[in-house]
Coordinates of C-alpha atoms in Angstrom, one line a residue:
X1 CA -52.1 -55.3 -30.2
X2 CA -48.8 -55.2 -28.3
X3 CA -45.8 -56.2 -30.3
X4 CA -44.1 -59.6 -29.5
X5 CA -41.0 -59.3 -27.4
X6 CA -37.8 -59.6 -29.3
X7 CA -36.0 -62.9 -28.7
X8 CA -32.8 -62.7 -26.7
X9 CA -29.3 -63.4 -27.8
X10 CA -27.4 -64.4 -24.7
X11 CA -23.7 -63.4 -24.8
X12 CA -20.8 -65.0 -23.0
X13 CA -17.5 -63.1 -23.3
X14 CA -14.0 -64.4 -22.7
X15 CA -11.6 -61.6 -21.7
X16 CA -12.4 -58.2 -20.1
X17 CA -9.5 -55.9 -20.8
X18 CA -9.2 -53.4 -23.7
X19 CA -11.2 -55.4 -26.3
X20 CA -13.5 -56.7 -23.7
X21 CA -14.4 -53.2 -22.7
X22 CA -15.0 -52.2 -26.3
X23 CA -17.1 -55.2 -27.0
X24 CA -19.1 -54.8 -23.8
X25 CA -19.9 -51.2 -24.8
X26 CA -21.0 -52.3 -28.2
X27 CA -23.4 -55.0 -26.9
X28 CA -24.9 -52.5 -24.5
X29 CA -25.3 -49.6 -27.0
X30 CA -26.3 -51.4 -30.2
X31 CA -29.9 -52.1 -29.2
X32 CA -30.3 -48.6 -27.9
X33 CA -29.7 -47.0 -31.2
X34 CA -30.6 -49.6 -33.8
X35 CA -33.8 -51.7 -34.1
X36 CA -32.2 -55.2 -33.8
X37 CA -34.1 -58.4 -34.6
X38 CA -32.5 -60.1 -31.5
X39 CA -32.0 -58.6 -28.0
X40 CA -28.4 -58.9 -26.8
X41 CA -28.1 -59.9 -23.2
X42 CA -24.8 -59.6 -21.4
X43 CA -25.1 -63.0 -19.6
X44 CA -21.6 -63.9 -18.4
X45 CA -18.0 -62.9 -18.7
X46 CA -15.0 -65.2 -18.1
X47 CA -11.5 -64.4 -16.8
X48 CA -8.9 -66.3 -14.8
X49 CA -8.6 -63.7 -12.1
X50 CA -11.8 -64.0 -10.0
X51 CA -11.6 -60.6 -8.3
X52 CA -10.6 -58.8 -11.5
X53 CA -13.4 -60.4 -13.6
X54 CA -15.9 -59.7 -10.8
X55 CA -14.9 -56.0 -10.9
X56 CA -15.2 -55.9 -14.6
X57 CA -18.6 -57.5 -14.5
X58 CA -20.1 -54.7 -12.5
X59 CA -18.4 -52.0 -14.5
X60 CA -19.3 -53.3 -17.9
X61 CA -22.8 -54.5 -17.2
X62 CA -22.5 -58.3 -17.2
X63 CA -24.8 -60.5 -15.1
X64 CA -22.5 -63.2 -14.0
X65 CA -18.9 -64.5 -14.1
X66 CA -16.8 -67.6 -14.8
X67 CA -13.2 -68.2 -14.2
X68 CA -12.9 -71.0 -16.8
X69 CA -13.9 -70.4 -20.4
X70 CA -14.9 -74.0 -20.7
X71 CA -17.6 -73.5 -18.2
X72 CA -18.9 -70.5 -20.2
X73 CA -19.1 -72.7 -23.4
X74 CA -20.9 -75.4 -21.5
X75 CA -23.6 -73.1 -20.1
X76 CA -27.1 -73.6 -21.6
X77 CA -28.0 -70.0 -21.1
X78 CA -25.4 -68.8 -23.6
X79 CA -26.1 -68.5 -27.3
X80 CA -22.9 -66.7 -28.5
X81 CA -19.3 -66.7 -27.4
X82 CA -17.4 -63.4 -27.8
X83 CA -13.6 -64.1 -27.8
X84 CA -11.6 -61.1 -26.6
X85 CA -8.6 -63.0 -25.1
X86 CA -5.0 -63.2 -26.5
X87 CA -4.4 -64.8 -29.9
X88 CA -3.0 -68.1 -28.5
X89 CA -6.4 -68.9 -27.0
X90 CA -8.6 -68.2 -30.0
X91 CA -8.5 -71.6 -31.8
X92 CA -9.3 -73.8 -28.8
X93 CA -12.1 -71.6 -27.5
X94 CA -13.7 -70.9 -30.9
X95 CA -13.7 -74.6 -32.0
X96 CA -15.1 -75.8 -28.7
X97 CA -17.9 -73.1 -28.8
X98 CA -18.9 -73.9 -32.4
X99 CA -19.0 -77.6 -31.7
X100 CA -21.2 -76.8 -28.6
X101 CA -23.7 -75.0 -30.9
X102 CA -22.7 -71.5 -29.9
X103 CA -22.3 -68.7 -32.4
X104 CA -18.8 -67.1 -32.2
X105 CA -17.4 -63.6 -32.5
X106 CA -13.6 -63.7 -32.4
X107 CA -11.2 -60.8 -32.3
X108 CA -8.5 -60.4 -34.9
X109 CA -6.2 -61.7 -36.1
X110 CA -8.1 -65.0 -36.2
X111 CA -5.3 -67.1 -34.7
X112 CA -1.5 -67.2 -34.2
X113 CA -0.8 -69.5 -37.2
X114 CA -2.3 -70.5 -40.5
X115 CA -2.7 -74.0 -39.2
X116 CA -4.9 -72.9 -36.3
X117 CA -6.8 -70.5 -38.5
X118 CA -7.5 -73.3 -41.0
X119 CA -8.9 -75.5 -38.2
X120 CA -11.1 -72.7 -37.1
X121 CA -12.4 -72.0 -40.6
X122 CA -13.1 -75.7 -41.1
X123 CA -15.0 -75.8 -37.8
X124 CA -17.0 -72.7 -38.8
X125 CA -17.8 -74.1 -42.2
X126 CA -19.2 -77.3 -40.5
X127 CA -21.1 -75.3 -37.9
X128 CA -22.7 -73.1 -40.6
X129 CA -24.4 -76.2 -42.0
X130 CA -26.1 -76.5 -38.7
X131 CA -27.1 -72.8 -38.6
X132 CA -24.3 -71.9 -36.2
X133 CA -22.2 -69.0 -37.5
X134 CA -18.8 -67.4 -36.8
X135 CA -17.4 -63.9 -37.5
X136 CA -14.0 -62.3 -37.1
X137 CA -13.9 -58.8 -35.5
X138 CA -12.3 -56.6 -38.1
X139 CA -14.2 -53.6 -36.7
X140 CA -12.6 -50.9 -38.9
X141 CA -14.8 -52.2 -41.8
X142 CA -17.6 -50.6 -39.9
X143 CA -16.2 -47.1 -39.8
X144 CA -18.7 -45.1 -41.8
X145 CA -16.1 -43.4 -44.0
X146 CA -14.4 -46.7 -44.9
X147 CA -17.8 -48.3 -45.6
X148 CA -18.6 -45.3 -47.8
X149 CA -15.3 -45.8 -49.6
X150 CA -16.3 -49.5 -50.2
X151 CA -19.6 -48.3 -51.6
X152 CA -17.9 -45.8 -54.0
X153 CA -15.4 -48.4 -55.3
X154 CA -18.3 -50.9 -55.9
X155 CA -20.2 -48.1 -57.7
X156 CA -17.3 -47.6 -60.1
X157 CA -16.4 -44.1 -58.9
X158 CA -12.7 -44.9 -59.0
X159 CA -12.7 -46.9 -62.3
X160 CA -10.1 -49.6 -62.5
X161 CA -8.1 -49.9 -59.3
X162 CA -4.4 -49.5 -59.9
X163 CA -2.6 -48.9 -56.6
X164 CA -3.3 -49.3 -52.8
X165 CA -1.3 -47.5 -50.1
X166 CA -2.0 -48.6 -46.5
X167 CA -0.4 -47.7 -43.2
X168 CA -1.1 -48.3 -39.5
X169 CA 1.1 -46.1 -37.4
X170 CA 1.2 -46.0 -33.6
X171 CA 3.9 -44.9 -31.1
X172 CA 3.2 -46.6 -27.8
X173 CA 6.3 -48.8 -28.1
X174 CA 8.7 -45.9 -29.1
X175 CA 10.0 -45.8 -25.5
X176 CA 12.6 -48.5 -25.2
X177 CA 11.7 -48.8 -21.5
X178 CA 8.0 -49.5 -22.1
X179 CA 7.2 -52.7 -20.2
X180 CA 7.1 -56.2 -21.6
X181 CA 3.4 -57.2 -22.2
X182 CA 1.8 -60.2 -23.7
X183 CA 1.7 -58.4 -27.1
X184 CA 5.5 -58.6 -27.2
X185 CA 5.5 -62.4 -26.6
X186 CA 5.2 -64.4 -29.8
X187 CA 3.8 -67.5 -28.0
X188 CA 0.8 -65.4 -26.9
X189 CA 0.4 -62.8 -29.7
X190 CA 1.7 -64.7 -32.8
X191 CA 3.5 -61.6 -34.1
X192 CA 4.0 -58.0 -33.3
X193 CA 2.9 -54.9 -35.2
X194 CA 2.3 -57.2 -38.2
X195 CA -0.5 -59.2 -36.7
X196 CA -1.7 -56.7 -34.2
X197 CA -2.3 -53.7 -36.5
X198 CA -1.0 -54.8 -39.9
X199 CA -3.9 -57.3 -40.1
X200 CA -6.3 -54.4 -39.9
X201 CA -4.9 -52.7 -43.0
X202 CA -4.7 -55.9 -44.9
X203 CA -8.4 -56.6 -44.2
X204 CA -9.4 -52.9 -44.9
X205 CA -7.5 -52.9 -48.2
X206 CA -9.1 -56.1 -49.4
X207 CA -12.5 -55.1 -48.1
X208 CA -12.6 -51.7 -49.8
X209 CA -11.1 -52.9 -53.1
X210 CA -13.0 -56.2 -53.2
X211 CA -9.7 -57.9 -54.2
X212 CA -7.3 -60.3 -52.4
X213 CA -3.6 -60.0 -51.9
X214 CA -1.8 -62.8 -53.9
X215 CA 1.9 -62.1 -53.2
X216 CA 4.2 -60.0 -51.0
X217 CA 7.8 -58.9 -50.5
X218 CA 8.5 -57.9 -46.9
X219 CA 10.8 -56.6 -44.2
X220 CA 10.3 -57.0 -40.4
X221 CA 12.2 -55.1 -37.8
X222 CA 12.5 -55.3 -34.0
X223 CA 14.0 -52.0 -32.7
X224 CA 14.1 -52.9 -29.0
X225 CA 15.0 -56.5 -28.3
X226 CA 14.7 -56.5 -24.4
X227 CA 12.3 -54.6 -22.2
X228 CA 11.6 -54.3 -18.4
X229 CA 9.4 -57.1 -17.1
X230 CA 7.6 -55.0 -14.5
X231 CA 6.5 -51.4 -14.2
X232 CA 3.5 -49.2 -14.5
X233 CA 1.2 -50.5 -17.2
X234 CA -0.9 -47.8 -18.8
X235 CA -3.1 -48.5 -21.7
X236 CA -1.3 -50.8 -24.1
X237 CA 2.1 -49.8 -22.9
X238 CA 3.3 -47.8 -19.9
X239 CA 6.5 -47.2 -18.1
X240 CA 8.9 -50.0 -17.2
X241 CA 10.9 -50.4 -14.0
X242 CA 14.5 -49.7 -14.9
X243 CA 17.8 -50.1 -13.0
X244 CA 20.5 -52.7 -12.7
X245 CA 18.4 -54.9 -10.3
X246 CA 15.2 -54.8 -12.4
X247 CA 14.4 -57.9 -14.4
X248 CA 14.4 -57.7 -18.2
X249 CA 12.7 -60.0 -20.8
X250 CA 13.2 -60.7 -24.5
X251 CA 10.9 -59.2 -27.1
X252 CA 10.1 -62.0 -29.6
X253 CA 8.0 -60.1 -32.1
X254 CA 8.4 -57.4 -34.7
X255 CA 8.1 -53.7 -33.9
X256 CA 7.5 -52.7 -37.5
X257 CA 6.5 -54.4 -40.8
X258 CA 6.8 -53.1 -44.3
X259 CA 5.8 -55.0 -47.5
X260 CA 4.8 -54.6 -51.1
X261 CA 2.0 -56.6 -52.5
X262 CA 0.0 -57.5 -55.6
X263 CA -3.8 -58.1 -55.7
X264 CA -5.6 -60.7 -57.7
X265 CA -7.2 -58.1 -60.0
X266 CA -3.8 -56.6 -60.9
X267 CA -3.3 -53.6 -58.5
X268 CA -0.1 -53.2 -56.6
X269 CA 0.1 -52.1 -53.0
X270 CA 2.5 -50.8 -50.3
X271 CA 1.8 -51.6 -46.6
X272 CA 3.4 -50.4 -43.4
X273 CA 2.6 -51.2 -39.8
X274 CA 4.6 -49.9 -36.8
X275 CA 4.1 -49.3 -33.1
X276 CA 7.2 -47.0 -33.0
X277 CA 6.2 -44.0 -35.1
X278 CA 6.5 -41.1 -32.6
X279 CA 3.6 -38.7 -32.8
X280 CA 1.2 -41.1 -34.6
X281 CA -1.3 -42.4 -32.1
X282 CA -3.8 -44.4 -34.2
X283 CA -3.1 -43.4 -37.8
X284 CA -4.8 -46.2 -39.7
X285 CA -4.6 -44.9 -43.3
X286 CA -5.8 -46.2 -46.6
X287 CA -5.5 -44.6 -50.1
X288 CA -6.8 -46.2 -53.3
X289 CA -5.9 -44.9 -56.7
X290 CA -8.0 -45.9 -59.8
X291 CA -8.2 -44.9 -63.4
X292 CA -11.1 -42.4 -62.7
X293 CA -10.3 -41.2 -59.2
X294 CA -8.8 -41.7 -55.8
X295 CA -9.9 -42.2 -52.2
X296 CA -7.9 -41.4 -49.0
X297 CA -8.8 -42.1 -45.4
X298 CA -7.0 -41.6 -42.1
X299 CA -8.6 -42.9 -38.8
X300 CA -7.1 -40.0 -36.9
X301 CA -9.6 -37.9 -38.9
X302 CA -12.2 -40.7 -39.0
X303 CA -15.3 -38.7 -39.9
X304 CA -13.9 -37.6 -43.2
X305 CA -13.1 -39.3 -46.5
X306 CA -11.0 -37.6 -49.2
X307 CA -12.2 -38.1 -52.8
X308 CA -10.6 -37.0 -56.1
X309 CA -12.8 -37.3 -59.2
X310 CA -10.9 -37.0 -62.5
X311 CA -14.2 -36.8 -64.4
X312 CA -15.0 -33.4 -62.8
X313 CA -14.7 -30.9 -65.6
X314 CA -15.6 -27.8 -63.5
X315 CA -12.1 -26.6 -63.4
X316 CA -12.1 -27.1 -59.6
X317 CA -10.3 -30.5 -59.5
X318 CA -8.6 -31.6 -56.3
X319 CA -9.3 -33.8 -53.4
X320 CA -12.8 -33.1 -51.9
X321 CA -13.2 -33.6 -48.2
X322 CA -16.4 -35.5 -47.6
X323 CA -17.8 -35.1 -44.1
X324 CA -19.3 -38.6 -43.5
X325 CA -22.0 -37.6 -41.0
X326 CA -25.1 -37.5 -43.3
X327 CA -28.1 -39.8 -42.7
X328 CA -27.5 -41.5 -46.1
X329 CA -24.0 -42.6 -45.1
X330 CA -23.5 -46.1 -43.8
X331 CA -24.7 -46.5 -40.2
X332 CA -24.8 -42.8 -39.5
X333 CA -28.6 -42.3 -39.7
X334 CA -29.1 -44.0 -36.3
X335 CA -26.8 -41.7 -34.5
X336 CA -26.6 -37.9 -34.1
X337 CA -27.7 -34.9 -36.2
X338 CA -25.6 -34.1 -39.3
X339 CA -22.1 -32.9 -38.4
X340 CA -21.9 -34.6 -35.0
X341 CA -19.1 -37.1 -35.5
X342 CA -18.6 -40.6 -34.3
X343 CA -15.7 -42.2 -32.5
X344 CA -13.6 -45.4 -32.2
X345 CA -16.2 -47.3 -30.2
X346 CA -18.9 -46.9 -32.9
X347 CA -17.2 -49.4 -35.2
X348 CA -17.8 -52.1 -32.6
X349 CA -21.4 -51.1 -32.2
X350 CA -21.9 -51.4 -36.0
X351 CA -20.2 -54.8 -35.8
X352 CA -22.8 -56.0 -33.3
X353 CA -25.6 -54.6 -35.5
X354 CA -24.4 -56.5 -38.6
X355 CA -23.7 -59.7 -36.7
X356 CA -27.0 -59.8 -34.9
X357 CA -28.9 -59.0 -38.2
X358 CA -27.1 -61.8 -40.0
X359 CA -27.8 -64.3 -37.1
X360 CA -31.5 -63.5 -37.1
X361 CA -31.7 -64.0 -40.8
X362 CA -29.7 -67.2 -40.7
X363 CA -27.0 -65.9 -43.0
X364 CA -23.3 -65.9 -42.8
X365 CA -21.9 -62.7 -41.2
X366 CA -18.8 -61.1 -42.6
X367 CA -15.9 -61.2 -42.3
X368 CA -16.3 -64.9 -42.0
X369 CA -13.6 -67.2 -40.5
X370 CA -12.7 -68.0 -44.2
X371 CA -12.2 -64.3 -44.9
X372 CA -10.0 -64.0 -41.7
X373 CA -8.1 -67.1 -42.8
X374 CA -7.1 -65.4 -46.0
X375 CA -5.7 -62.4 -44.0
X376 CA -3.8 -65.0 -41.8
X377 CA -2.2 -66.4 -45.0
X378 CA -1.1 -62.9 -46.0
X379 CA 0.5 -62.4 -42.5
X380 CA 2.3 -65.8 -42.9
X381 CA 3.6 -64.9 -46.4
X382 CA 4.9 -61.6 -45.0
X383 CA 6.8 -63.4 -42.3
X384 CA 8.1 -66.0 -44.8
X385 CA 9.3 -63.3 -47.2
X386 CA 11.0 -61.3 -44.4
X387 CA 12.8 -64.5 -43.2
X388 CA 14.0 -65.2 -46.8
X389 CA 15.7 -61.9 -47.7
X390 CA 12.5 -60.2 -48.8
X391 CA 12.0 -62.8 -51.6
X392 CA 8.7 -62.5 -53.4
X393 CA 6.4 -64.9 -51.7
X394 CA 3.0 -66.1 -52.9
X395 CA 0.1 -66.1 -50.5
X396 CA -0.9 -69.7 -50.0
X397 CA -4.4 -70.5 -51.0
X398 CA -4.3 -74.2 -50.3
X399 CA -6.1 -75.7 -47.3
X400 CA -3.9 -77.2 -44.6
X401 CA -4.2 -81.0 -44.2
X402 CA -5.5 -80.5 -40.6
X403 CA -8.4 -78.4 -41.9
X404 CA -9.2 -80.9 -44.7
X405 CA -9.2 -83.7 -42.1
X406 CA -11.5 -81.8 -39.8
X407 CA -13.9 -81.1 -42.7
X408 CA -13.9 -84.7 -43.7
X409 CA -14.6 -85.8 -40.1
X410 CA -17.5 -83.4 -39.9
X411 CA -18.9 -84.7 -43.2
X412 CA -18.7 -88.3 -41.9
X413 CA -20.5 -87.3 -38.7
X414 CA -23.3 -85.6 -40.7

């Protein structure tokens, strides 16, 4: 007998730039390499510029367009809203989508403030009671080497965790004449290197260790306070138009963030995020030291994981370089033969796989909006500490009144 056709999961995406392209690729590739319980369909993409979104539609494989995200949310032929727009739009879109009965995938960081993130988490909690789920896109969790690191920590290979060392180093803003983009405007992005890339290492550290950050002491620094408004935009940055008659704008976010931290299980940590480290293109690094061993990862060498095992009595102690391309490693078995490495885009594909699998099972995908809210609280504590002479600052674990009110309202409605 012929097998029944897999039910569709109809996707509506908001935004079509860097993250939109990565997500589009993931939605297209996931069902071609993994046996998914639902069939993703790239139904519609939304963007304010009609001609630009039309061009992106053809290039990225979407079936139709909208110029208003509200129209996308209201469409009956959409099951999931994928939010790839700037941070200042996340809360309104996600909450509207969840209330309309749409699942949500939202890029990180979850929002531009703790208050917005709490409202989003409350809306997601209420929606989950109706079988509608939300997930935040911390895609580095899905890098096979980091997923393997998580497995090894869970298996006790490191013993008791003592220290965490995390860095995210980029250099695309090292040029003081790089143009002013939305990522340098606090009203649109929420923060600079801290929220853009620091959020990733916060999530990765908590994910791998299974522990949460409870307090921080921080420094934030803006190296270039004004940048050209126009110019040639290339990738995330580009080359600004310079000269006396060229308009300049204020940078209202940090270029670099450094903070120390303590985790709820006792470990201490050191974190650094910068977009001005010349020569570092995408050095997302994590090292975890325990009582029995250590793990070290660098995304610029993403197919490898370094492991030191202190219980090894062979006389050959030292960091062992694990090539994470074996079929038994997380996600890898669905890709290429042993030794043929994966790339940046595969983390987004694995994200789709895990999300679709959870939705089909009716279970909460991770990281949830509640998980992402906790990261948002760490970001807020870092900013508060830096504004208060690096004073030790606890990470707030109390719900914001707005979130509590939203939850109460949802309960009354039910």
